[in-house]
Every structure is written in C-alpha cells, then in structure tokens.
Amino acid sequence: VGESPLAPEKWGNHIVLLVHLGERRFVSDVGLGDGPLRPFELREHAWEEDGYAFRLEATGASTWHFTHHPLGSFRGFDFCLSSSATSAREFGEYHAFYWSHPDSPYRVSGPVLQRVTPERGVLTLRCCTLRRVHPGFPAGSTTIAVATSADEWLGLVGGHFF
C-alpha cells in the first residue's frame, strides 16, 4: 500500500485473497479499512460504493493496480498473480514480518482503527485524531476529536469502536 509504481524492494507489501467462483475471480480484501466493502471482480473496471470511487487496472500480464478514492487512507496498491502464498504457514511468515520486524513500516506508523458506516462515512482514529470521512461532506472529512492523554485516547476507542 503506498506509492505507485512500487519500488522493486517494496514489491509484495500487500496480499489479496483471490476467490475463484466458476470462471470468475474476485478480490476479497478485508484489511483495507476504508476500501471496498464487498469483494470485487478481477477485471479492469471502475465502480462506486456509497460515494467512494475505485478502479482496478491490469498493468502487465499478471500484475494489477487498485486505485483508491482520493479521500481514502492510501492511494492504491499493486499485486501480482504470479506470486502467491502456497500455504497458511507461508502467509504467517509474511504476516509476522510486517507486524513484528523492526524494518516494517507498520510498526512505526501508529495505531489505526476504522469503522465503515455507509450512511455516515468512515470513522478513523489514526494515532490520536478521530475523523469522519465521506465524499458527501463539504470538505470531505471532519475532525471530531484529538486525544491529548492516554485516558482521552482510551475514551475515544471505547466510545466509538466498542
């Protein structure tokens, strides 16, 4: 997830689940937070969900680019069909690196909690700032609160996500 095109040393920073249903293939990605709520077909197309625009494009024989809505928390990602985790163990090793290795960008980016509410947009707590984002809002987003202490942060988590 990040810049496009990805630098060679960053290729593979995102894994998608590819679901085969008959002759059709779908991308099912539950880790996007503020991305599509439903699986989307692996074919070049653009679509909209609750005011958010998305696009999927083939960029090579087996490579694809997902473009997120401009208000999204990331610009997009690339993935390659020629590489895949052959087992849950292989995926576990990949996952362990991104969640525990000191070189992982996810270890230094701060906590992020997101809740999608189609009628009210995406509620995001990124580090200490709580925002609601939706293309229908006049400025695209509104800041609800900024926590200035651990108790305030825990209050935002408890009050908006549980």
PDB file of C-alpha atoms in Angstrom:
ATOM      1  CA  VAL A   1       0.000   0.000   0.000  1.00  0.00           C
ATOM      2  CA  GLY A   2       1.612   3.255  -0.998  1.00  0.00           C
ATOM      3  CA  GLU A   3       3.343   4.892  -3.927  1.00  0.00           C
ATOM      4  CA  SER A   4       2.846   3.712  -7.471  1.00  0.00           C
ATOM      5  CA  PRO A   5       4.701   2.200  -9.135  1.00  0.00           C
ATOM      6  CA  LEU A   6       6.241   0.376  -6.232  1.00  0.00           C
ATOM      7  CA  ALA A   7       9.996   0.311  -5.897  1.00  0.00           C
ATOM      8  CA  PRO A   8      11.375  -3.220  -6.500  1.00  0.00           C
ATOM      9  CA  GLU A   9      12.380  -3.628  -2.841  1.00  0.00           C
ATOM     10  CA  LYS A  10       8.799  -2.872  -1.775  1.00  0.00           C
ATOM     11  CA  TRP A  11       7.040  -5.207  -4.197  1.00  0.00           C
ATOM     12  CA  GLY A  12       4.782  -7.532  -2.291  1.00  0.00           C
ATOM     13  CA  ASN A  13       3.711  -5.296   0.585  1.00  0.00           C
ATOM     14  CA  HIS A  14       0.109  -6.308   0.078  1.00  0.00           C
ATOM     15  CA  ILE A  15      -1.583  -9.673  -0.186  1.00  0.00           C
ATOM     16  CA  VAL A  16      -5.058 -10.119  -1.589  1.00  0.00           C
ATOM     17  CA  LEU A  17      -7.274 -13.151  -1.336  1.00  0.00           C
ATOM     18  CA  LEU A  18      -8.261 -14.309  -4.799  1.00  0.00           C
ATOM     19  CA  VAL A  19     -11.531 -16.251  -4.809  1.00  0.00           C
ATOM     20  CA  HIS A  20     -12.426 -18.476  -7.763  1.00  0.00           C
ATOM     21  CA  LEU A  21     -16.164 -18.844  -8.439  1.00  0.00           C
ATOM     22  CA  GLY A  22     -16.712 -20.808 -11.610  1.00  0.00           C
ATOM     23  CA  GLU A  23     -14.957 -18.940 -14.417  1.00  0.00           C
ATOM     24  CA  ARG A  24     -14.870 -15.660 -12.477  1.00  0.00           C
ATOM     25  CA  ARG A  25     -12.252 -14.467  -9.975  1.00  0.00           C
ATOM     26  CA  PHE A  26     -12.829 -11.974  -7.178  1.00  0.00           C
ATOM     27  CA  VAL A  27     -10.521  -9.985  -4.918  1.00  0.00           C
ATOM     28  CA  SER A  28     -11.636 -10.189  -1.307  1.00  0.00           C
ATOM     29  CA  ASP A  29      -9.584  -7.914   0.917  1.00  0.00           C
ATOM     30  CA  VAL A  30     -10.821  -7.438   4.459  1.00  0.00           C
ATOM     31  CA  GLY A  31      -7.751  -5.455   5.503  1.00  0.00           C
ATOM     32  CA  LEU A  32      -8.397  -2.276   3.535  1.00  0.00           C
ATOM     33  CA  GLY A  33     -10.255  -0.482   6.317  1.00  0.00           C
ATOM     34  CA  ASP A  34     -11.809   2.267   4.227  1.00  0.00           C
ATOM     35  CA  GLY A  35     -11.733   0.404   0.919  1.00  0.00           C
ATOM     36  CA  PRO A  36     -14.489  -1.557  -0.831  1.00  0.00           C
ATOM     37  CA  LEU A  37     -16.897  -3.310   1.495  1.00  0.00           C
ATOM     38  CA  ARG A  38     -17.580  -6.166  -0.911  1.00  0.00           C
ATOM     39  CA  PRO A  39     -15.367  -8.452  -2.991  1.00  0.00           C
ATOM     40  CA  PHE A  40     -14.732  -7.082  -6.464  1.00  0.00           C
ATOM     41  CA  GLU A  41     -14.240  -8.963  -9.692  1.00  0.00           C
ATOM     42  CA  LEU A  42     -10.713  -9.321 -11.048  1.00  0.00           C
ATOM     43  CA  ARG A  43     -11.236  -7.454 -14.325  1.00  0.00           C
ATOM     44  CA  GLU A  44     -10.488  -3.946 -15.484  1.00  0.00           C
ATOM     45  CA  HIS A  45     -13.280  -1.719 -14.279  1.00  0.00           C
ATOM     46  CA  ALA A  46     -14.264   1.257 -12.166  1.00  0.00           C
ATOM     47  CA  TRP A  47     -17.069   1.233  -9.617  1.00  0.00           C
ATOM     48  CA  GLU A  48     -18.587   3.215  -6.798  1.00  0.00           C
ATOM     49  CA  GLU A  49     -19.676   2.221  -3.314  1.00  0.00           C
ATOM     50  CA  ASP A  50     -21.505   4.745  -1.132  1.00  0.00           C
ATOM     51  CA  GLY A  51     -19.957   7.695  -2.952  1.00  0.00           C
ATOM     52  CA  TYR A  52     -16.403   6.301  -2.980  1.00  0.00           C
ATOM     53  CA  ALA A  53     -14.868   5.659  -6.416  1.00  0.00           C
ATOM     54  CA  PHE A  54     -12.497   2.726  -7.021  1.00  0.00           C
ATOM     55  CA  ARG A  55     -10.674   1.373 -10.065  1.00  0.00           C
ATOM     56  CA  LEU A  56      -8.877  -1.867 -10.940  1.00  0.00           C
ATOM     57  CA  GLU A  57      -6.473  -1.970 -13.889  1.00  0.00           C
ATOM     58  CA  ALA A  58      -4.249  -4.633 -15.388  1.00  0.00           C
ATOM     59  CA  THR A  59      -0.691  -3.283 -15.523  1.00  0.00           C
ATOM     60  CA  GLY A  60       1.009  -6.330 -17.020  1.00  0.00           C
ATOM     61  CA  ALA A  61       0.481  -9.993 -17.859  1.00  0.00           C
ATOM     62  CA  SER A  62      -0.146 -10.902 -14.212  1.00  0.00           C
ATOM     63  CA  THR A  63       0.039  -7.576 -12.362  1.00  0.00           C
ATOM     64  CA  TRP A  64      -2.823  -5.362 -11.280  1.00  0.00           C
ATOM     65  CA  HIS A  65      -3.267  -1.920  -9.724  1.00  0.00           C
ATOM     66  CA  PHE A  66      -6.093  -0.968  -7.368  1.00  0.00           C
ATOM     67  CA  THR A  67      -6.791   2.783  -7.176  1.00  0.00           C
ATOM     68  CA  HIS A  68      -8.474   4.033  -4.038  1.00  0.00           C
ATOM     69  CA  HIS A  69     -10.826   7.017  -3.800  1.00  0.00           C
ATOM     70  CA  PRO A  70      -8.907  10.323  -3.352  1.00  0.00           C
ATOM     71  CA  LEU A  71     -10.259  10.616   0.221  1.00  0.00           C
ATOM     72  CA  GLY A  72      -9.022   7.118   1.097  1.00  0.00           C
ATOM     73  CA  SER A  73      -6.296   6.444   3.630  1.00  0.00           C
ATOM     74  CA  PHE A  74      -3.927   5.199   0.893  1.00  0.00           C
ATOM     75  CA  ARG A  75      -3.620   5.874  -2.842  1.00  0.00           C
ATOM     76  CA  GLY A  76      -3.694   2.297  -4.019  1.00  0.00           C
ATOM     77  CA  PHE A  77      -1.707  -0.896  -4.232  1.00  0.00           C
ATOM     78  CA  ASP A  78      -0.238  -3.266  -6.777  1.00  0.00           C
ATOM     79  CA  PHE A  79      -0.411  -7.028  -6.675  1.00  0.00           C
ATOM     80  CA  CYS A  80       0.886  -9.859  -8.796  1.00  0.00           C
ATOM     81  CA  LEU A  81      -0.944 -13.082  -9.613  1.00  0.00           C
ATOM     82  CA  SER A  82       2.282 -14.944 -10.386  1.00  0.00           C
ATOM     83  CA  SER A  83       3.292 -14.978  -6.735  1.00  0.00           C
ATOM     84  CA  SER A  84       1.141 -16.395  -4.032  1.00  0.00           C
ATOM     85  CA  ALA A  85       1.320 -17.869  -0.579  1.00  0.00           C
ATOM     86  CA  THR A  86       1.124 -21.607  -1.074  1.00  0.00           C
ATOM     87  CA  SER A  87       0.083 -22.290   2.495  1.00  0.00           C
ATOM     88  CA  ALA A  88      -1.132 -20.646   5.671  1.00  0.00           C
ATOM     89  CA  ARG A  89       2.392 -21.119   7.070  1.00  0.00           C
ATOM     90  CA  GLU A  90       3.945 -19.059   4.273  1.00  0.00           C
ATOM     91  CA  PHE A  91       1.360 -16.330   4.788  1.00  0.00           C
ATOM     92  CA  GLY A  92       2.004 -16.465   8.548  1.00  0.00           C
ATOM     93  CA  GLU A  93       5.709 -15.780   7.990  1.00  0.00           C
ATOM     94  CA  TYR A  94       4.881 -12.830   5.754  1.00  0.00           C
ATOM     95  CA  HIS A  95       2.370 -11.511   8.288  1.00  0.00           C
ATOM     96  CA  ALA A  96       4.818 -11.958  11.187  1.00  0.00           C
ATOM     97  CA  PHE A  97       7.403  -9.836   9.370  1.00  0.00           C
ATOM     98  CA  TYR A  98       5.018  -6.933   8.811  1.00  0.00           C
ATOM     99  CA  TRP A  99       3.716  -6.996  12.381  1.00  0.00           C
ATOM    100  CA  SER A 100       6.935  -7.638  14.308  1.00  0.00           C
ATOM    101  CA  HIS A 101      10.088  -6.837  12.317  1.00  0.00           C
ATOM    102  CA  PRO A 102      11.826  -3.527  13.205  1.00  0.00           C
ATOM    103  CA  ASP A 103      12.048  -2.656   9.476  1.00  0.00           C
ATOM    104  CA  SER A 104       8.299  -2.959   8.928  1.00  0.00           C
ATOM    105  CA  PRO A 105       6.573   0.364   8.169  1.00  0.00           C
ATOM    106  CA  TYR A 106       3.530  -0.844  10.100  1.00  0.00           C
ATOM    107  CA  ARG A 107       5.479  -0.882  13.368  1.00  0.00           C
ATOM    108  CA  VAL A 108       6.194   2.858  13.299  1.00  0.00           C
ATOM    109  CA  SER A 109       3.026   4.295  11.735  1.00  0.00           C
ATOM    110  CA  GLY A 110       0.955   4.380  14.943  1.00  0.00           C
ATOM    111  CA  PRO A 111      -2.366   2.702  15.720  1.00  0.00           C
ATOM    112  CA  VAL A 112      -5.250   2.947  13.257  1.00  0.00           C
ATOM    113  CA  LEU A 113      -8.844   1.951  13.966  1.00  0.00           C
ATOM    114  CA  GLN A 114     -11.514   2.240  11.283  1.00  0.00           C
ATOM    115  CA  ARG A 115     -15.242   1.646  11.197  1.00  0.00           C
ATOM    116  CA  VAL A 116     -17.192   1.905   7.974  1.00  0.00           C
ATOM    117  CA  THR A 117     -20.730   3.192   8.307  1.00  0.00           C
ATOM    118  CA  PRO A 118     -22.250   3.622   4.829  1.00  0.00           C
ATOM    119  CA  GLU A 119     -24.760   6.211   5.940  1.00  0.00           C
ATOM    120  CA  ARG A 120     -22.166   8.270   7.858  1.00  0.00           C
ATOM    121  CA  GLY A 121     -18.841   7.561   6.136  1.00  0.00           C
ATOM    122  CA  VAL A 122     -15.637   6.103   7.548  1.00  0.00           C
ATOM    123  CA  LEU A 123     -14.770   6.771  11.171  1.00  0.00           C
ATOM    124  CA  THR A 124     -10.972   6.672  11.622  1.00  0.00           C
ATOM    125  CA  LEU A 125      -8.824   7.004  14.714  1.00  0.00           C
ATOM    126  CA  ARG A 126      -5.276   7.485  13.407  1.00  0.00           C
ATOM    127  CA  CYS A 127      -2.826   7.878  16.276  1.00  0.00           C
ATOM    128  CA  CYS A 128      -4.673  10.476  18.402  1.00  0.00           C
ATOM    129  CA  THR A 129      -7.003  12.081  15.834  1.00  0.00           C
ATOM    130  CA  LEU A 130     -10.590  10.928  15.336  1.00  0.00           C
ATOM    131  CA  ARG A 131     -12.083  11.862  11.938  1.00  0.00           C
ATOM    132  CA  ARG A 132     -15.138  11.019   9.912  1.00  0.00           C
ATOM    133  CA  VAL A 133     -14.588  10.921   6.117  1.00  0.00           C
ATOM    134  CA  HIS A 134     -17.147  10.755   3.314  1.00  0.00           C
ATOM    135  CA  PRO A 135     -17.213  12.158  -0.238  1.00  0.00           C
ATOM    136  CA  GLY A 136     -20.559  13.803   0.554  1.00  0.00           C
ATOM    137  CA  PHE A 137     -19.128  16.004   3.313  1.00  0.00           C
ATOM    138  CA  PRO A 138     -18.409  19.620   2.268  1.00  0.00           C
ATOM    139  CA  ALA A 139     -14.649  19.312   2.934  1.00  0.00           C
ATOM    140  CA  GLY A 140     -14.537  15.517   2.542  1.00  0.00           C
ATOM    141  CA  SER A 141     -13.807  14.986   6.236  1.00  0.00           C
ATOM    142  CA  THR A 142     -14.372  16.424   9.648  1.00  0.00           C
ATOM    143  CA  THR A 143     -12.189  16.150  12.752  1.00  0.00           C
ATOM    144  CA  ILE A 144     -14.248  15.009  15.710  1.00  0.00           C
ATOM    145  CA  ALA A 145     -11.614  14.967  18.463  1.00  0.00           C
ATOM    146  CA  VAL A 146      -7.902  14.893  19.222  1.00  0.00           C
ATOM    147  CA  ALA A 147      -6.814  12.918  22.268  1.00  0.00           C
ATOM    148  CA  THR A 148      -4.189  14.642  24.415  1.00  0.00           C
ATOM    149  CA  SER A 149      -3.778  11.904  27.016  1.00  0.00           C
ATOM    150  CA  ALA A 150      -3.918   8.128  27.285  1.00  0.00           C
ATOM    151  CA  ASP A 151      -7.248   8.356  29.138  1.00  0.00           C
ATOM    152  CA  GLU A 152      -8.757  10.514  26.375  1.00  0.00           C
ATOM    153  CA  TRP A 153      -7.468   8.097  23.720  1.00  0.00           C
ATOM    154  CA  LEU A 154      -8.956   5.098  25.523  1.00  0.00           C
ATOM    155  CA  GLY A 155     -12.212   7.045  25.824  1.00  0.00           C
ATOM    156  CA  LEU A 156     -12.295   7.617  22.060  1.00  0.00           C
ATOM    157  CA  VAL A 157     -11.640   3.934  21.412  1.00  0.00           C
ATOM    158  CA  GLY A 158     -14.275   2.784  23.880  1.00  0.00           C
ATOM    159  CA  GLY A 159     -16.835   5.387  22.891  1.00  0.00           C
ATOM    160  CA  HIS A 160     -16.620   4.994  19.112  1.00  0.00           C
ATOM    161  CA  PHE A 161     -15.322   1.495  18.336  1.00  0.00           C
ATOM    162  CA  PHE A 162     -16.754  -0.795  21.040  1.00  0.00           C
TER     163      PHE A 162
END
